[in-house]
Short mmCIF file of C-alpha atoms in Angstrom, two decimals:
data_model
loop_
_atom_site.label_atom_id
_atom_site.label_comp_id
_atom_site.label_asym_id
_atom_site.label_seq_id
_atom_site.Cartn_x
_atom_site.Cartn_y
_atom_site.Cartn_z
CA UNK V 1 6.57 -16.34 -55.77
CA UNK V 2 4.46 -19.40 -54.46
CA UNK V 3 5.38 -22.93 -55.91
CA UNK V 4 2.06 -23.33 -57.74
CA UNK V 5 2.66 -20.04 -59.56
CA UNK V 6 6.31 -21.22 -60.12
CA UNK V 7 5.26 -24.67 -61.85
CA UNK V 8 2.56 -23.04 -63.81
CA UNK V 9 4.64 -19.96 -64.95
CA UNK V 10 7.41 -22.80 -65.93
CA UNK V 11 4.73 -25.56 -67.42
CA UNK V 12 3.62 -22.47 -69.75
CA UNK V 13 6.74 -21.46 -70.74
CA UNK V 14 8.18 -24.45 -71.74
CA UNK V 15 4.49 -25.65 -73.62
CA UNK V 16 4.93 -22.79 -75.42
CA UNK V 17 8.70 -23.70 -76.14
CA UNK V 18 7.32 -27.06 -77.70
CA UNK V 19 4.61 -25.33 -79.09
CA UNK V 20 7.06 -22.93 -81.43
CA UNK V 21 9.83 -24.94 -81.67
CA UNK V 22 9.17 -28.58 -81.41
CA UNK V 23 5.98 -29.93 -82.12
CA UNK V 24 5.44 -31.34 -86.00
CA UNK V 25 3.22 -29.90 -88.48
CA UNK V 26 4.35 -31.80 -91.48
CA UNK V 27 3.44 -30.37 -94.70
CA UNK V 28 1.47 -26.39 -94.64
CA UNK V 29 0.74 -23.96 -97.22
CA UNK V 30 0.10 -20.74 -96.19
CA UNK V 31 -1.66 -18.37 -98.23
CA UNK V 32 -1.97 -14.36 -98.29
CA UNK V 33 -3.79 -12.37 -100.84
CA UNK V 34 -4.41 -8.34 -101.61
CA UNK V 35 -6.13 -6.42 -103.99
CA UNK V 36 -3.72 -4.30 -104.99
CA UNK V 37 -5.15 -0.58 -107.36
CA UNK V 38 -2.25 -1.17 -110.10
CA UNK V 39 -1.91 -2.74 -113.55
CA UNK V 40 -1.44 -6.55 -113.77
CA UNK V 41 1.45 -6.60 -116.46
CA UNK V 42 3.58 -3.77 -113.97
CA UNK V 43 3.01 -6.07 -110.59
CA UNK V 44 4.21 -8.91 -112.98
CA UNK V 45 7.27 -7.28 -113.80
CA UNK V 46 7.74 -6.69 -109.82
CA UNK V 47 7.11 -10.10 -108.82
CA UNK V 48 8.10 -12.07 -111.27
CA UNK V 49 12.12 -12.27 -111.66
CA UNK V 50 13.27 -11.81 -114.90
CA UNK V 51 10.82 -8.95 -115.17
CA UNK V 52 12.01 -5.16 -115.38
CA UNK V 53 11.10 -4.52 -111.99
CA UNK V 54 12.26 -7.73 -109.86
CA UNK V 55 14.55 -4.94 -107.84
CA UNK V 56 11.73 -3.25 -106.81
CA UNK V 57 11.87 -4.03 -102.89
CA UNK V 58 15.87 -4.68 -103.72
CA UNK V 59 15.98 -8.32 -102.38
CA UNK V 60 17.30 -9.33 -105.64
CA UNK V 61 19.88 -7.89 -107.60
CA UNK V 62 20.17 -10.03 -110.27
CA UNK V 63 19.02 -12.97 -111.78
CA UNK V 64 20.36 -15.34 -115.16
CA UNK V 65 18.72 -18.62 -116.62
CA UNK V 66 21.28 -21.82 -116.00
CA UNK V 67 19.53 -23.89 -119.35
CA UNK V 68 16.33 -23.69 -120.78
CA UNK V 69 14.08 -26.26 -118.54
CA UNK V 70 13.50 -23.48 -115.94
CA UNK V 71 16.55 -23.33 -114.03
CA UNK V 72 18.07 -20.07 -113.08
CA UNK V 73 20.61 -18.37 -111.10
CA UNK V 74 19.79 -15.54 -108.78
CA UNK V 75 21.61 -13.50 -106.33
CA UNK V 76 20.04 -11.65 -103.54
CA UNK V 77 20.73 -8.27 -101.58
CA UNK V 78 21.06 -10.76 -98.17
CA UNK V 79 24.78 -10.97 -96.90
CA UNK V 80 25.94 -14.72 -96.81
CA UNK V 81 28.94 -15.78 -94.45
CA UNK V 82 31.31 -14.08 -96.25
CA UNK V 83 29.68 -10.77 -96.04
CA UNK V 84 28.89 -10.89 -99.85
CA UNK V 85 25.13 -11.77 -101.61
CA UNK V 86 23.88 -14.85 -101.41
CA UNK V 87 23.28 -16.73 -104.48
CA UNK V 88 20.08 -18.86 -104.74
CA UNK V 89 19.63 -21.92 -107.42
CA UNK V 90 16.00 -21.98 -108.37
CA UNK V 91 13.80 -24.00 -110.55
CA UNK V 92 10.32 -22.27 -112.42
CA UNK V 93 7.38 -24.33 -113.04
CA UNK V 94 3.79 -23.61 -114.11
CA UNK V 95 4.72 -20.52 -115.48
CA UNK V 96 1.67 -18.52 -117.22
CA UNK V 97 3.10 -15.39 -118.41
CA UNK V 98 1.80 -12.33 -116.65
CA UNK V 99 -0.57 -14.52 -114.45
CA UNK V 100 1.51 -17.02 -112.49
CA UNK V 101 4.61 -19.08 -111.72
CA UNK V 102 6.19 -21.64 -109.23
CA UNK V 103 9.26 -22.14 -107.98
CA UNK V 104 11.36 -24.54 -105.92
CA UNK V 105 14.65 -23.68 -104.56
CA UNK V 106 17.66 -26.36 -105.62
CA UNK V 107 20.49 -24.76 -103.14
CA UNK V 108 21.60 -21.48 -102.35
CA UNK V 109 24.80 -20.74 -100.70
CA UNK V 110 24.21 -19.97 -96.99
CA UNK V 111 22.11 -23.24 -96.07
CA UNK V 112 21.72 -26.87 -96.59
CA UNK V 113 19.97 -28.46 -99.93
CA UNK V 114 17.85 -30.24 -96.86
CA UNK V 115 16.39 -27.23 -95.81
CA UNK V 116 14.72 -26.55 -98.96
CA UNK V 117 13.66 -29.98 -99.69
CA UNK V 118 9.97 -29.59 -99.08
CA UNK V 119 9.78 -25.72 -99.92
CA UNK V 120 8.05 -24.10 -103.11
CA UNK V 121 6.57 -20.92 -103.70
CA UNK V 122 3.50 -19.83 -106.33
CA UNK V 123 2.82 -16.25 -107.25
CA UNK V 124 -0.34 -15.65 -109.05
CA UNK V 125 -2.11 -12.55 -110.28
CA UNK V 126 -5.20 -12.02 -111.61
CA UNK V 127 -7.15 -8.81 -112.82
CA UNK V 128 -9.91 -7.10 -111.14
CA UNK V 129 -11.23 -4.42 -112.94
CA UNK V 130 -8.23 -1.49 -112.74
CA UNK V 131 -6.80 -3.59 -109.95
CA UNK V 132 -4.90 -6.82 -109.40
CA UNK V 133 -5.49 -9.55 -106.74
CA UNK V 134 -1.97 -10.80 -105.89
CA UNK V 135 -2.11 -13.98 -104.44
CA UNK V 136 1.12 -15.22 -102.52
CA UNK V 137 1.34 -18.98 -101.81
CA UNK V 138 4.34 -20.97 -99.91
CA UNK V 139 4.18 -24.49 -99.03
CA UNK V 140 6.53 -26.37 -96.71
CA UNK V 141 7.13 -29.21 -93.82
CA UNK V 142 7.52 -27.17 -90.39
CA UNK V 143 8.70 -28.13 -86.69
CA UNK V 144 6.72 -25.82 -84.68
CA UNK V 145 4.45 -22.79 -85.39
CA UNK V 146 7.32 -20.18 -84.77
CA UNK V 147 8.49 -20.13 -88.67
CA UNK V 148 5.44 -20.73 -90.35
CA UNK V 149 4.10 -17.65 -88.39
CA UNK V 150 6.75 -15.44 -89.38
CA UNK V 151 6.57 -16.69 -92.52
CA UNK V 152 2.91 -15.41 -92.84
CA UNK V 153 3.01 -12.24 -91.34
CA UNK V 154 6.53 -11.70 -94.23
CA UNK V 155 4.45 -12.73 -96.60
CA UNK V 156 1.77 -10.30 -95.77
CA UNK V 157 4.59 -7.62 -94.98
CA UNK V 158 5.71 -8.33 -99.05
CA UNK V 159 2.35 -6.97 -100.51
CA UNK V 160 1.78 -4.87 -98.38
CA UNK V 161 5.15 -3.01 -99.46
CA UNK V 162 3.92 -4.31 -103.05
CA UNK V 163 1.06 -1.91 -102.82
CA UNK V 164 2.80 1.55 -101.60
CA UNK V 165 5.78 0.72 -103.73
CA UNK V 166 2.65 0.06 -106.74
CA UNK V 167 1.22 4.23 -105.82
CA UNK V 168 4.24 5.28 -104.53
CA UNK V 169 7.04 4.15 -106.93
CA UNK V 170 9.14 3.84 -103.99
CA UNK V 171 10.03 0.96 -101.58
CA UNK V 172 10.24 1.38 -97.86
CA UNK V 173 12.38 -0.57 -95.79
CA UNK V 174 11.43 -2.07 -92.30
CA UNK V 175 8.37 -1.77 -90.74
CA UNK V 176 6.30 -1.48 -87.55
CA UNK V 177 7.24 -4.25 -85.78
CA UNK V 178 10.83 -4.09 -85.46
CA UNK V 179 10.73 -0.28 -84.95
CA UNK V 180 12.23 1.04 -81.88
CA UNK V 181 9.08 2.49 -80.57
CA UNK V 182 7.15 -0.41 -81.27
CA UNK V 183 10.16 -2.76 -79.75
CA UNK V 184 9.99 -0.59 -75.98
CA UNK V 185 6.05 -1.03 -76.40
CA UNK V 186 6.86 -5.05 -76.19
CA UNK V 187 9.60 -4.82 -73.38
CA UNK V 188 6.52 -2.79 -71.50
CA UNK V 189 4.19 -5.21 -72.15
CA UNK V 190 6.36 -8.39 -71.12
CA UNK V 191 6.97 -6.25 -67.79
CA UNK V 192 3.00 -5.70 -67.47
CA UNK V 193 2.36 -9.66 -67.98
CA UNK V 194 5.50 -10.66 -65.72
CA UNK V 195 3.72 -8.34 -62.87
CA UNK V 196 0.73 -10.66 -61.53
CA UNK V 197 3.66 -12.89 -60.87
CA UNK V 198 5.27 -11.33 -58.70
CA UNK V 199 2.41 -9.54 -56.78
CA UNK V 200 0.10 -6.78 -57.94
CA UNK V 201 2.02 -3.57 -56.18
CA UNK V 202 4.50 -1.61 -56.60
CA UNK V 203 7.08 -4.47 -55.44
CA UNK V 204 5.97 -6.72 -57.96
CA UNK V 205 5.57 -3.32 -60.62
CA UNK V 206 9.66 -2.91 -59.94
CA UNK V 207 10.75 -6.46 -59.77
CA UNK V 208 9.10 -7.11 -63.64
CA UNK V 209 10.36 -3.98 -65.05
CA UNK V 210 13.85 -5.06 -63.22
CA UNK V 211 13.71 -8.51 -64.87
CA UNK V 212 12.76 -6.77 -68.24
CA UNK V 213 16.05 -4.45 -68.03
CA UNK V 214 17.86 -7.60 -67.49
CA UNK V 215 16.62 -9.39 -70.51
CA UNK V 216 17.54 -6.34 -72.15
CA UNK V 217 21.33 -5.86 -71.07
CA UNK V 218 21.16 -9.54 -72.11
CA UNK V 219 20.71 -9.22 -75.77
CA UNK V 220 22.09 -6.35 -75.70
CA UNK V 221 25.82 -8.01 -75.01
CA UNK V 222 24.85 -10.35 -77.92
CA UNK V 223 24.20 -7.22 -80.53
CA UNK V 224 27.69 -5.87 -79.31
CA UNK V 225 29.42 -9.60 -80.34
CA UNK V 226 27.49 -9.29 -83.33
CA UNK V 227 29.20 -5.97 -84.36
CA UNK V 228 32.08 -6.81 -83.03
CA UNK V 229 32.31 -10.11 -85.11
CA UNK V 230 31.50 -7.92 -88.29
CA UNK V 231 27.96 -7.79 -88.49
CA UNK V 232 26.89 -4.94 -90.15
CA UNK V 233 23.74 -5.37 -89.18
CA UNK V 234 22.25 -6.91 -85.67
CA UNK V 235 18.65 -6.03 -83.87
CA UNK V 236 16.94 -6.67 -80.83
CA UNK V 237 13.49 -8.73 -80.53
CA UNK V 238 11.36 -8.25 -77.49
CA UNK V 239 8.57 -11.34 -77.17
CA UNK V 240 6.28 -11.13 -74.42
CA UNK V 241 6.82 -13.50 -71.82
CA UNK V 242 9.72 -15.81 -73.50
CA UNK V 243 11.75 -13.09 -73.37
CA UNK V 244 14.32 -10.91 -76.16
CA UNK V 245 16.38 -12.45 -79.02
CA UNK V 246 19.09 -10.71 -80.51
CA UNK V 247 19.05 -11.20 -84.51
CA UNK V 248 22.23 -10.69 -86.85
CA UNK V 249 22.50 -9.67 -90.25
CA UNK V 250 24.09 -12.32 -91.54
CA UNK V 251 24.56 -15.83 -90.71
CA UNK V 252 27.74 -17.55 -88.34
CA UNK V 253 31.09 -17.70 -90.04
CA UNK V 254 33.52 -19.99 -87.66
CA UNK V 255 32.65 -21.86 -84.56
CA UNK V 256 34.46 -19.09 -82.52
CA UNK V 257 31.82 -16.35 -83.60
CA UNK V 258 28.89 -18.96 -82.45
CA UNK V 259 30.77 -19.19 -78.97
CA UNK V 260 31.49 -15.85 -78.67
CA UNK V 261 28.21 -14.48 -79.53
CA UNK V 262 26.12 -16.77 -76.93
CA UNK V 263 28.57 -15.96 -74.17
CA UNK V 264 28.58 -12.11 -74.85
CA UNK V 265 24.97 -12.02 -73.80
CA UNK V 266 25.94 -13.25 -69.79
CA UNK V 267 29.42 -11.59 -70.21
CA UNK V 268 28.39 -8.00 -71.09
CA UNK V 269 26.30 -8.37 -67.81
CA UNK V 270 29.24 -9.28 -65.83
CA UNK V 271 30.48 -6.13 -66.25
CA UNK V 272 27.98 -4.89 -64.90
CA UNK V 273 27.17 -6.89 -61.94
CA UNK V 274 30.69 -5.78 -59.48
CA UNK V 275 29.47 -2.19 -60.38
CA UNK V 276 25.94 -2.71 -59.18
CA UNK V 277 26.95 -4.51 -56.17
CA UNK V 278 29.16 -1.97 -55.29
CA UNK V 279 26.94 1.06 -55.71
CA UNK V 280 24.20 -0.95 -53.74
CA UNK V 281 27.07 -1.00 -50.94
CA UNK V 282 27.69 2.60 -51.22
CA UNK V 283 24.19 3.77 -51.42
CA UNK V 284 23.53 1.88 -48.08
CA UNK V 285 26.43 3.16 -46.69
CA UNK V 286 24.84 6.45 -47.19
CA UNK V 287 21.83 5.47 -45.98
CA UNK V 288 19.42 5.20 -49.01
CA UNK V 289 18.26 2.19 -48.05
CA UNK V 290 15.27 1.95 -50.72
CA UNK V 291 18.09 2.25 -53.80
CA UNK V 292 21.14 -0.09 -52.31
CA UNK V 293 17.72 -2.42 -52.09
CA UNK V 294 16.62 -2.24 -55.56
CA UNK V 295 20.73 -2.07 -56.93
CA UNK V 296 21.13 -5.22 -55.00
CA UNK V 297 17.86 -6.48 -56.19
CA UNK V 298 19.13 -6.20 -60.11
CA UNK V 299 22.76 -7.47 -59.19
CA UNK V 300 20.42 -10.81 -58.50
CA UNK V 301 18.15 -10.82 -60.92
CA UNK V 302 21.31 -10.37 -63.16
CA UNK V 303 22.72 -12.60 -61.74
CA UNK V 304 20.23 -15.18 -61.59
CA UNK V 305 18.72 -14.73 -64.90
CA UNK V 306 22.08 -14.95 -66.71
CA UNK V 307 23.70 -17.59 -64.67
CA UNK V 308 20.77 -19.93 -65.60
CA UNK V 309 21.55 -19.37 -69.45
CA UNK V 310 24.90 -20.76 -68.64
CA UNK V 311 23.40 -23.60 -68.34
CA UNK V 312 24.09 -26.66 -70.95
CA UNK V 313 21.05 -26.38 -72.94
CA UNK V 314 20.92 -26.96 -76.75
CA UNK V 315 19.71 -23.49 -77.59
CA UNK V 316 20.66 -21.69 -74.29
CA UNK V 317 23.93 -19.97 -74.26
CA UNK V 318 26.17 -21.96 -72.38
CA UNK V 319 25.10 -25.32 -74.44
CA UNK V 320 25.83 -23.80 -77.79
CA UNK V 321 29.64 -22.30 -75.73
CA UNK V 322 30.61 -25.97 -75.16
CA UNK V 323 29.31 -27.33 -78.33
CA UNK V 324 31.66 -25.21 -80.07
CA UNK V 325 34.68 -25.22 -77.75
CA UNK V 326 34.52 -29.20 -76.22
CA UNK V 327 36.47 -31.38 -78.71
CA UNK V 328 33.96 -34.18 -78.82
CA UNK V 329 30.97 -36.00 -77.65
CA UNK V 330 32.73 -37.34 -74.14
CA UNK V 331 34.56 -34.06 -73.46
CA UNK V 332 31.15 -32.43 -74.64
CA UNK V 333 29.24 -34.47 -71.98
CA UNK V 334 31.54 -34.31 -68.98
CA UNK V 335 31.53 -30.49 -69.63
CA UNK V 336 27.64 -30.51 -69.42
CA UNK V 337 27.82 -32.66 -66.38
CA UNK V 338 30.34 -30.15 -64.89
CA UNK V 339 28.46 -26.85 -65.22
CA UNK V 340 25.25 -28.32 -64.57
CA UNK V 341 26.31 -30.09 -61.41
CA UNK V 342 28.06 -26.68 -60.44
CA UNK V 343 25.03 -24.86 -61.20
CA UNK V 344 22.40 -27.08 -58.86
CA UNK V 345 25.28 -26.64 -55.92
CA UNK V 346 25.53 -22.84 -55.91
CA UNK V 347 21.69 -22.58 -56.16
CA UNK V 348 21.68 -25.05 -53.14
CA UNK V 349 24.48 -22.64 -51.42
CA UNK V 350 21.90 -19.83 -52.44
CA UNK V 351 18.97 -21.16 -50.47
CA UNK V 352 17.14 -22.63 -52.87
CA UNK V 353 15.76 -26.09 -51.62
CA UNK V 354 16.68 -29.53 -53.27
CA UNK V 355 13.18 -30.00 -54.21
CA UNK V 356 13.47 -26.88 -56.51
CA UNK V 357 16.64 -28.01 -57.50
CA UNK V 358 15.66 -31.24 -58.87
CA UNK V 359 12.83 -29.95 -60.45
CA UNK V 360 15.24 -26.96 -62.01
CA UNK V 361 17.51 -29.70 -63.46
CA UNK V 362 14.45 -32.11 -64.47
CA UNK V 363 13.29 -28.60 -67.09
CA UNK V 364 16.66 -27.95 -68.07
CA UNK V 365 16.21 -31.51 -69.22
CA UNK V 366 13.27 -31.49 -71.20
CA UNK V 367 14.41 -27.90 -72.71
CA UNK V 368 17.45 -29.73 -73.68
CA UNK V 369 15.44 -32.30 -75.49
CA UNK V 370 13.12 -30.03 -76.62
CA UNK V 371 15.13 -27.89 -78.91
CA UNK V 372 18.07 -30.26 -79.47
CA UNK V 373 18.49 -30.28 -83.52
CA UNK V 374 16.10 -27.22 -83.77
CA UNK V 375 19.06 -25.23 -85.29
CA UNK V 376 19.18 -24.51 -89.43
CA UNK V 377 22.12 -26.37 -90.61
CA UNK V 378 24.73 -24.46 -92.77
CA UNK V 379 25.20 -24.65 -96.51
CA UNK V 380 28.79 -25.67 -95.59
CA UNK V 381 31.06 -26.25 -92.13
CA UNK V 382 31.80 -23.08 -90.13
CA UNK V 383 35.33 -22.56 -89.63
CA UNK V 384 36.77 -24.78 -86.82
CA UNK V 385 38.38 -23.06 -83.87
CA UNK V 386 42.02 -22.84 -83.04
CA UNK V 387 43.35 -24.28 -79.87
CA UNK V 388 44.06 -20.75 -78.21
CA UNK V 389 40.69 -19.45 -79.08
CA UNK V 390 39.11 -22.50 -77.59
CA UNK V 391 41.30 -21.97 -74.11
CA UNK V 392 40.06 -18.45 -74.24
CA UNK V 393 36.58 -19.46 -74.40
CA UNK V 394 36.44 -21.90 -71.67
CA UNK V 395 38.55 -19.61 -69.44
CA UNK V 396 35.99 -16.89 -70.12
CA UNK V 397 32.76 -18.92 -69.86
CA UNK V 398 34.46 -20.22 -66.16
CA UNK V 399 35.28 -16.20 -65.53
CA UNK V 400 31.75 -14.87 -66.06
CA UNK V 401 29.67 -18.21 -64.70
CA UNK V 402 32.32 -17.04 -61.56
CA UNK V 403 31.26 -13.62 -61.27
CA UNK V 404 27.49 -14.36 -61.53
CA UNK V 405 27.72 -17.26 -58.88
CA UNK V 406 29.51 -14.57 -56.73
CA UNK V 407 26.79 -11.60 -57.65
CA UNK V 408 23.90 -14.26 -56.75
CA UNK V 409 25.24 -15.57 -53.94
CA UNK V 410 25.70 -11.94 -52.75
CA UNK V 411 22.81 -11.00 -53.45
CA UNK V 412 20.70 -13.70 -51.49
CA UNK V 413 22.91 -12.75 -48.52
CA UNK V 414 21.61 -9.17 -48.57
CA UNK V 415 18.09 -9.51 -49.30
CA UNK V 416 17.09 -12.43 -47.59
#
């Protein structure tokens, strides 16, 4: 891959970064609206909810009026911290019976009274002859495009699910775009746009579709923390380009679950990267040559990839590791300075030239500035971590940042 191609494929990436994460909107409404063939009072009793339907899609499971200026109580189907529902304090304004209603959420037990400070909601429904236009309406202040997009496409996911569940009388769960079929048609598609990058032929075809698989086992190792750190429910996002995210079902309950689920991502790959590295030996020792290639070949890119989200980024794995495990803001920075210093020597010991290097450190940088307070903060503190677990966690984050420096120093040997 050619320098220019490098800095432009980099320059994109993080511009987009900004662009999603970063980069202040200030106060946006979005608005979605359907026609939907039912009766007004029935989609009422649906939406609004105190009505006789509010279960419908079974996001709420209950809901109780605090006094009588609008204030009510209402717990969701969504697991909070403590694996039971969370409950959400909401005030009702502007309500019109059977035609419309506000509402502004006052706390709720899984995140910070901050995070709703700015946020309100409107329903509104009006007839149309033997139909109903449902009009959903949220307003709030956003840092990047990222979560007011996904806050569109829910909204139009809600009446959409409003009208089959309005002809249907039943509610279906999930949905196209985090269905496995659709999910391996995005992991395609980030290999197909990763391929001009690395050459259009069947070199470039297999080194995409190798990089893909890695971003895979990646997340992959962070679903497996998930479950193992009592998740009951965890999923896998393929996004073109930037990448995979692994999602779980409810949010962090200690600092040790934060730590172990970023370094699970790089660790379940570094039990895979000895294994590769010795079937690529064995496979040239038999003489297939084209497979101990291509084995060696993902032992890098393995390597490579998950080494680099060791590094001490805000949001990349080894930056939210030592945020959890370093004791305070000096240990916190001479940690940082430590992995990111032994980072820019192995990729020197690797071949890669002090140029790059500088450059390499110069975007880990920016990303680090980029996202830094991006995160959602809490309703309350996680749950510190104990002194063993913390020693466990820097002893594995040193283990698997070990192996990785070993598979890509390896694997620079044999292919270069």
């Amino acid at each position: 891959m050619s320098v220019i191609v490098t800095v432009t494929l980099v320059a994109g990436n993080l511009g987009l970064i900004f662009l999603l994460m970063t980069v202040p909107l200030g106060l946006r409404t979005v608005t979605v609206s359907r026609v939907i063939k039912a009766d007004r009072n029935r989609l009422w009793q649906a939406l609004w909810p105190f009505g006789s339907d509010a279960g419908w899609s079974g996001e709420i499971l209950s809901a109780e009026p605090l006094d009588g200026e609008g204030t009510a109580l209402i717990k969701l189907s969504w697991e909070g911290r403590d694996g039971r529902p969370i409950e959400r304090k909401a005030r009702f304004e502007d309500v019109v019976d059977g035609s419309r209603f506000s509402m502004r959420v006052v706390e709720d037990t899984a995140l910070d009274p901050s995070f709703w400070a700015n946020y309100r909601e409107t329903a509104e429904l009006v007839s149309e002859g033997d139909a109903t236009r449902v009009t959903l309406t949220q307003t709030d202040r956003y840092r990047g495009v990222a979560f007011l997009i996904f806050r569109f496409f829910a909204m139009r996911r809600e009446l959409r699910k409003l009208d089959v569940w309005a002809a249907t009388g039943t509610y279906r769960k999930g949905g196209w775009f985090e269905h496995p079929v659709s999910q391996v048609g995005f992991a395609v598609l980030s290999a197909l746009i990763l391929w001009p990058f690395f050459g259009l032929n069947l070199g470039g075809l297999a080194l995409a579709a190798i990089l893909t698989s890695v971003v895979a086992l990646h997340e992959l190792g962070h679903m497996a923390a998930f479950r193992l750190t009592g998740h009951r429910r965890a999923r896998m996002i393929f996004i073109p380009l930037l990448g995979g995210i692994a999602i779980g079902g409810r949010p962090y309950d200690s600092r040790f679950e934060v730590a172990f689920v970023a370094l699970m991502g790089a660790g379940f790959s570094a039990f895979l990267v000895p294994v590769l590295i010795a079937a690529s030996g064995f496979a040239g020792s038999e003489g297939h040559r084209l497979a101990a290639v291509m084995l060696a070949t993902l032992a890098g890119c393995a390597s490579l990839f998950n080494i680099a989200n060791l590094v001490p980024v805000w949001k990349f794995d080894g930056g939210q590791v030592l945020r959890q495990i370093c004791p305070g803001p000096v240990a916190l920075a001479l940690a940082s300075f430590f992995l990111l210093s032994a980072l820019l020597a192995l990729g020197w010991r690797a071949g890669f030239s002090p140029s790059f290097l500088l450059i390499a450190g110069a975007v880990f940088s920016i990303l680090s500035l980029i996202t830094m307070g991006s995160g959602v903060k809490p309703r309350h503190e996680l749950k510190p971590i104990q002194p063993f677990d913390r020693l466990a966690m820097a002893g594995a984050l040193l283990a698997v940042f070990a192996i990785h420096g070993y598979g890509m120093l390896w694997a620079s040997a044999h292919l270069m």
